[in-house]
Amino acid sequence: MPMLKDPSVKYRPFPQINIPDRTWPSKIIDKAPRWLSTDLRDGNQSLIDPMGAEKKNRFFDLLLKVGLKEIEVGFPSAGATEYDFIRGLVDNGRVPDDVLIQVLTQAREDLIKTSFESLAGIHSAIVHVYNAVSPLWREVVFGMDQSQVRGIAEHAAKLLRDNAARFPQTKWQFEYSPETFSTAELDFSIECCEAVMNILQPTPENPIILNLPATVECATPNVYADQIEYFCRNLPNRESAVISLHTHNDRGTGVAAAELGLMAGADRVEGCLFGNGERTGNCCLVTVGMNLYTQGVDPQLDFSDIDEVIQTVEYCNQLPVHPRHPYGGELVFTAFSGSHQDAIKKGFAKQGERNDQLWAVPYLPIDPADLGRSYEAVIRVNSQSGKGGFAWVLEQDQGLKLPKRMQAHFSRHVQELADELGRELVAGDIWDVFQRAYHVNDPQHLQLIDFEEARANDGTRVFAGKIGVGGQVQSVSGRGNGLISSVVSTLAESFGVVLSVKDYSEHAMAAGSEARAAAYVECTGPDGQTIWGVGIDTDIATASVRAVLSAANALRLG
Ligand SMILES: [Zn+2]
């Protein structure tokens, strides 16, 4: 069946919210919201294979490590796995004093009772009850009118109040979700919440959490923000409620909706790490948190070892994190294209010259190091990459900073290999082709074994060295104005290799006792061709001799 030429016969635009004096568009988010992870509940119930006890415990530990202070741990009335896991957290004292665990229950007497029992003995906890309130659910799913649906909420609130009284040693908090809030009449959602508040009597000191789900995301995120602002403005006793957001990602804007919802006055965000959850998932807490961070706001969540977070999440969910998922994906800091690589390379160089810490690197909105990522993966080389890419990789991997003109020379070798292999080149590939191209560590050809340098009476330098070639060592010598020119004349006299040095440069490769130096020579051969040589040694003079021998090998071997 083809897509409809006129989709308006099947789909209708979502109506706008009548709030012309909306204020949220000019608000900014300047502090972290309260966060609730629902990985172990909403996330878990959406998995192909829901987590068992081992995975749930591992995920719980990860959430604590990341710094979550409110964690929805499950649906205790759903079955033994859930109930036993939650009891285990309580009985084994696994919930720190400053962490609130939360359980979800439908608005039914037996289920609410079981939910409280799963938490008996804990210092404090949140019981979260929900019922769907929007017209489609009222009419299609339940066959109920508004007052009947409000009655369910009121009944649930009484059960919360009465069950809490059975366990007075626990400090209880309550969360109520008018589920399907995003598609419900706003005034009816408020009516249900108000009815629940009238029973539970929240105060500013002990507020109720009102969670407003975009159970199904069905409009642009500004509409959700309008709904939140409208709700906050019109809810009686607003100061006794914590407004919580629970966005799904059906239109791909779950994160945007949560952010605009915060601007519209909400206090709390529910979601999952990397946005796991029903259908297209929940709001991604990593993304919202790091979005705050890159605006200079402390998210109060710690993603400084993002790879460990991903590893655990992928293990527990048995679902991969997309390689391009914001902040966490394997490829999000990686540039393949030459122009991007070049800009990033320049950005890093400039960054090193700054007197402050302010981050300003083209194409990288965040310093990968803040997430525990190294710079090595930032620039990766394939057939689309230019000179900047492999030069960066060589610098990061081997500490070599090739002169500009040598980069151009070497790029032909890299390009050939990339085309030949038809895949991304890793650092090892580039190092291999570099060693081959410049005869580094190559015992088959002219190789320096040892040398001495002396000054003659006339002021010239004398090079006296042992050079191996094809397994044989020859003692050779030559004379020149300096070390390099004495090596050049040695090569001409003893091996018939004629070259002249046009340019020479050197640099230290690393600090400390292992420090080595790299030397580069640009030479001209007898036919005027340009030849490059490179030498690496702990001794800078030795490195320069090796560089000349490297050029000589290139000339001899063509
Ligand atoms: Zn949900």
Short mmCIF file of N, CA and C in Angstrom, two decimals, residues 473-551:
data_model
loop_
_atom_site.label_atom_id
_atom_site.label_comp_id
_atom_site.label_asym_id
_atom_site.label_seq_id
_atom_site.Cartn_x
_atom_site.Cartn_y
_atom_site.Cartn_z
N VAL A 473 77.98 -5.75 7.88
CA VAL A 473 78.30 -4.46 8.48
C VAL A 473 79.55 -3.89 7.84
N GLN A 474 79.47 -2.65 7.39
CA GLN A 474 80.64 -2.00 6.80
C GLN A 474 81.06 -0.81 7.66
N SER A 475 82.38 -0.65 7.81
CA SER A 475 82.89 0.55 8.46
C SER A 475 83.15 1.58 7.38
N VAL A 476 82.50 2.73 7.54
CA VAL A 476 82.59 3.75 6.48
C VAL A 476 82.83 5.10 7.13
N SER A 477 83.31 6.06 6.32
CA SER A 477 83.48 7.40 6.86
C SER A 477 83.37 8.44 5.77
N GLY A 478 83.15 9.69 6.19
CA GLY A 478 83.04 10.78 5.23
C GLY A 478 83.19 12.10 5.97
N ARG A 479 83.31 13.18 5.21
CA ARG A 479 83.65 14.46 5.77
C ARG A 479 82.68 15.53 5.25
N GLY A 480 82.34 16.48 6.10
CA GLY A 480 81.45 17.56 5.66
C GLY A 480 81.50 18.71 6.64
N ASN A 481 80.64 19.74 6.37
CA ASN A 481 80.63 20.91 7.26
C ASN A 481 79.93 20.64 8.58
N GLY A 482 79.10 19.63 8.56
CA GLY A 482 78.38 19.27 9.78
C GLY A 482 78.10 17.78 9.75
N LEU A 483 77.39 17.33 10.76
CA LEU A 483 77.13 15.89 10.85
C LEU A 483 76.36 15.39 9.62
N ILE A 484 75.28 16.10 9.26
CA ILE A 484 74.45 15.61 8.16
C ILE A 484 75.22 15.60 6.85
N SER A 485 75.97 16.67 6.60
CA SER A 485 76.70 16.69 5.32
C SER A 485 77.81 15.64 5.31
N SER A 486 78.38 15.31 6.49
CA SER A 486 79.40 14.25 6.50
C SER A 486 78.77 12.89 6.23
N VAL A 487 77.52 12.70 6.68
CA VAL A 487 76.81 11.44 6.37
C VAL A 487 76.49 11.38 4.87
N VAL A 488 76.07 12.54 4.32
CA VAL A 488 75.74 12.59 2.89
C VAL A 488 76.97 12.21 2.06
N SER A 489 78.15 12.74 2.43
CA SER A 489 79.33 12.41 1.62
C SER A 489 79.76 10.95 1.84
N THR A 490 79.53 10.43 3.06
CA THR A 490 79.81 9.01 3.30
C THR A 490 78.97 8.12 2.37
N LEU A 491 77.71 8.48 2.27
CA LEU A 491 76.80 7.68 1.44
C LEU A 491 77.21 7.71 -0.02
N ALA A 492 77.65 8.89 -0.47
CA ALA A 492 78.06 9.02 -1.86
C ALA A 492 79.33 8.22 -2.12
N GLU A 493 80.29 8.33 -1.19
CA GLU A 493 81.59 7.68 -1.40
C GLU A 493 81.50 6.17 -1.24
N SER A 494 80.77 5.71 -0.22
CA SER A 494 80.80 4.28 0.09
C SER A 494 79.70 3.49 -0.60
N PHE A 495 78.56 4.16 -0.90
CA PHE A 495 77.43 3.40 -1.45
C PHE A 495 76.95 3.96 -2.78
N GLY A 496 77.54 5.04 -3.22
CA GLY A 496 77.17 5.62 -4.50
C GLY A 496 75.77 6.24 -4.49
N VAL A 497 75.30 6.59 -3.30
CA VAL A 497 73.98 7.20 -3.20
C VAL A 497 74.15 8.72 -3.13
N VAL A 498 73.65 9.40 -4.16
CA VAL A 498 73.88 10.84 -4.23
C VAL A 498 72.59 11.60 -3.92
N LEU A 499 72.63 12.33 -2.85
CA LEU A 499 71.46 13.18 -2.55
C LEU A 499 71.93 14.46 -1.86
N SER A 500 71.09 15.51 -2.00
CA SER A 500 71.44 16.73 -1.27
C SER A 500 70.26 17.10 -0.36
N VAL A 501 70.62 17.58 0.83
CA VAL A 501 69.59 17.87 1.83
C VAL A 501 69.09 19.29 1.65
N LYS A 502 67.76 19.42 1.48
CA LYS A 502 67.15 20.74 1.29
C LYS A 502 66.62 21.32 2.59
N ASP A 503 66.10 20.43 3.42
CA ASP A 503 65.48 20.93 4.65
C ASP A 503 65.61 19.88 5.73
N TYR A 504 65.72 20.37 6.94
CA TYR A 504 65.88 19.46 8.08
C TYR A 504 65.04 19.99 9.23
N SER A 505 64.36 19.08 9.94
CA SER A 505 63.67 19.53 11.17
C SER A 505 63.67 18.39 12.17
N GLU A 506 63.45 18.74 13.42
CA GLU A 506 63.47 17.72 14.47
C GLU A 506 62.53 18.15 15.57
N HIS A 507 62.07 17.18 16.36
CA HIS A 507 61.29 17.53 17.55
C HIS A 507 61.41 16.41 18.58
N ALA A 508 61.25 16.80 19.84
CA ALA A 508 61.21 15.79 20.91
C ALA A 508 59.87 15.09 20.86
N MET A 509 59.84 13.81 21.19
CA MET A 509 58.59 13.05 21.05
C MET A 509 57.83 12.86 22.34
N ALA A 510 58.50 12.79 23.46
CA ALA A 510 57.77 12.62 24.72
C ALA A 510 58.67 13.06 25.86
N ALA A 511 58.04 13.42 26.95
CA ALA A 511 58.81 13.83 28.12
C ALA A 511 59.26 12.61 28.91
N GLY A 512 60.16 12.83 29.86
CA GLY A 512 60.56 11.75 30.75
C GLY A 512 61.77 11.00 30.26
N SER A 513 62.10 9.92 30.98
CA SER A 513 63.33 9.18 30.69
C SER A 513 63.25 8.47 29.35
N GLU A 514 62.02 8.19 28.89
CA GLU A 514 61.85 7.49 27.62
C GLU A 514 61.89 8.44 26.44
N ALA A 515 62.22 9.69 26.69
CA ALA A 515 62.13 10.70 25.64
C ALA A 515 62.93 10.30 24.41
N ARG A 516 62.30 10.45 23.27
CA ARG A 516 62.99 10.20 22.01
C ARG A 516 62.82 11.44 21.14
N ALA A 517 63.58 11.46 20.08
CA ALA A 517 63.47 12.58 19.16
C ALA A 517 63.21 12.04 17.76
N ALA A 518 62.52 12.84 16.96
CA ALA A 518 62.32 12.49 15.56
C ALA A 518 63.00 13.54 14.71
N ALA A 519 63.67 13.08 13.64
CA ALA A 519 64.32 14.00 12.71
C ALA A 519 63.80 13.72 11.31
N TYR A 520 63.61 14.78 10.54
CA TYR A 520 63.08 14.64 9.18
C TYR A 520 64.02 15.36 8.22
N VAL A 521 64.33 14.71 7.11
CA VAL A 521 65.11 15.41 6.07
C VAL A 521 64.34 15.39 4.76
N GLU A 522 64.34 16.53 4.11
CA GLU A 522 63.79 16.61 2.76
C GLU A 522 64.98 16.72 1.83
N CYS A 523 65.13 15.77 0.92
CA CYS A 523 66.32 15.71 0.06
C CYS A 523 65.92 15.77 -1.41
N THR A 524 66.92 16.07 -2.24
CA THR A 524 66.73 16.00 -3.68
C THR A 524 67.67 14.93 -4.20
N GLY A 525 67.16 14.09 -5.07
CA GLY A 525 67.98 13.05 -5.68
C GLY A 525 68.65 13.56 -6.93
N PRO A 526 69.45 12.71 -7.59
CA PRO A 526 70.21 13.13 -8.79
C PRO A 526 69.30 13.63 -9.91
N ASP A 527 68.06 13.15 -9.98
CA ASP A 527 67.16 13.60 -11.05
C ASP A 527 66.26 14.74 -10.60
N GLY A 528 66.59 15.30 -9.44
CA GLY A 528 65.79 16.42 -8.95
C GLY A 528 64.55 15.99 -8.20
N GLN A 529 64.37 14.68 -8.04
CA GLN A 529 63.16 14.23 -7.34
C GLN A 529 63.29 14.49 -5.84
N THR A 530 62.13 14.70 -5.18
CA THR A 530 62.12 14.95 -3.74
C THR A 530 62.02 13.63 -2.99
N ILE A 531 62.87 13.50 -1.99
CA ILE A 531 62.89 12.28 -1.19
C ILE A 531 62.84 12.67 0.28
N TRP A 532 62.04 11.95 1.03
CA TRP A 532 61.93 12.24 2.46
C TRP A 532 62.58 11.13 3.27
N GLY A 533 63.16 11.52 4.37
CA GLY A 533 63.70 10.54 5.30
C GLY A 533 63.30 10.89 6.71
N VAL A 534 63.18 9.86 7.54
CA VAL A 534 62.83 10.09 8.94
C VAL A 534 63.68 9.21 9.83
N GLY A 535 64.11 9.73 10.94
CA GLY A 535 64.89 8.95 11.90
C GLY A 535 64.36 9.19 13.31
N ILE A 536 64.34 8.12 14.10
CA ILE A 536 63.84 8.23 15.47
C ILE A 536 64.88 7.61 16.39
N ASP A 537 65.24 8.32 17.43
CA ASP A 537 66.22 7.77 18.37
C ASP A 537 66.12 8.54 19.69
N THR A 538 66.67 7.93 20.75
CA THR A 538 66.72 8.66 22.02
C THR A 538 67.74 9.80 21.93
N ASP A 539 68.69 9.67 21.00
CA ASP A 539 69.72 10.70 20.82
C ASP A 539 69.41 11.48 19.55
N ILE A 540 69.37 12.80 19.66
CA ILE A 540 68.92 13.61 18.52
C ILE A 540 69.89 13.51 17.35
N ALA A 541 71.22 13.46 17.63
CA ALA A 541 72.19 13.34 16.53
C ALA A 541 72.00 12.02 15.80
N THR A 542 71.81 10.95 16.57
CA THR A 542 71.58 9.64 15.96
C THR A 542 70.31 9.65 15.11
N ALA A 543 69.26 10.34 15.63
CA ALA A 543 68.02 10.43 14.86
C ALA A 543 68.26 11.10 13.52
N SER A 544 69.11 12.13 13.51
CA SER A 544 69.33 12.83 12.24
C SER A 544 70.12 11.96 11.25
N VAL A 545 71.08 11.17 11.77
CA VAL A 545 71.80 10.25 10.88
C VAL A 545 70.84 9.22 10.30
N ARG A 546 69.99 8.70 11.15
CA ARG A 546 69.00 7.71 10.68
C ARG A 546 68.08 8.32 9.61
N ALA A 547 67.74 9.60 9.78
CA ALA A 547 66.87 10.25 8.81
C ALA A 547 67.53 10.30 7.43
N VAL A 548 68.84 10.59 7.40
CA VAL A 548 69.54 10.63 6.11
C VAL A 548 69.61 9.24 5.50
N LEU A 549 69.85 8.22 6.34
CA LEU A 549 69.88 6.85 5.82
C LEU A 549 68.51 6.43 5.29
N SER A 550 67.45 6.90 5.97
CA SER A 550 66.10 6.59 5.51
C SER A 550 65.86 7.17 4.11
N ALA A 551 66.32 8.41 3.89
CA ALA A 551 66.19 9.01 2.56
C ALA A 551 67.04 8.25 1.54
#
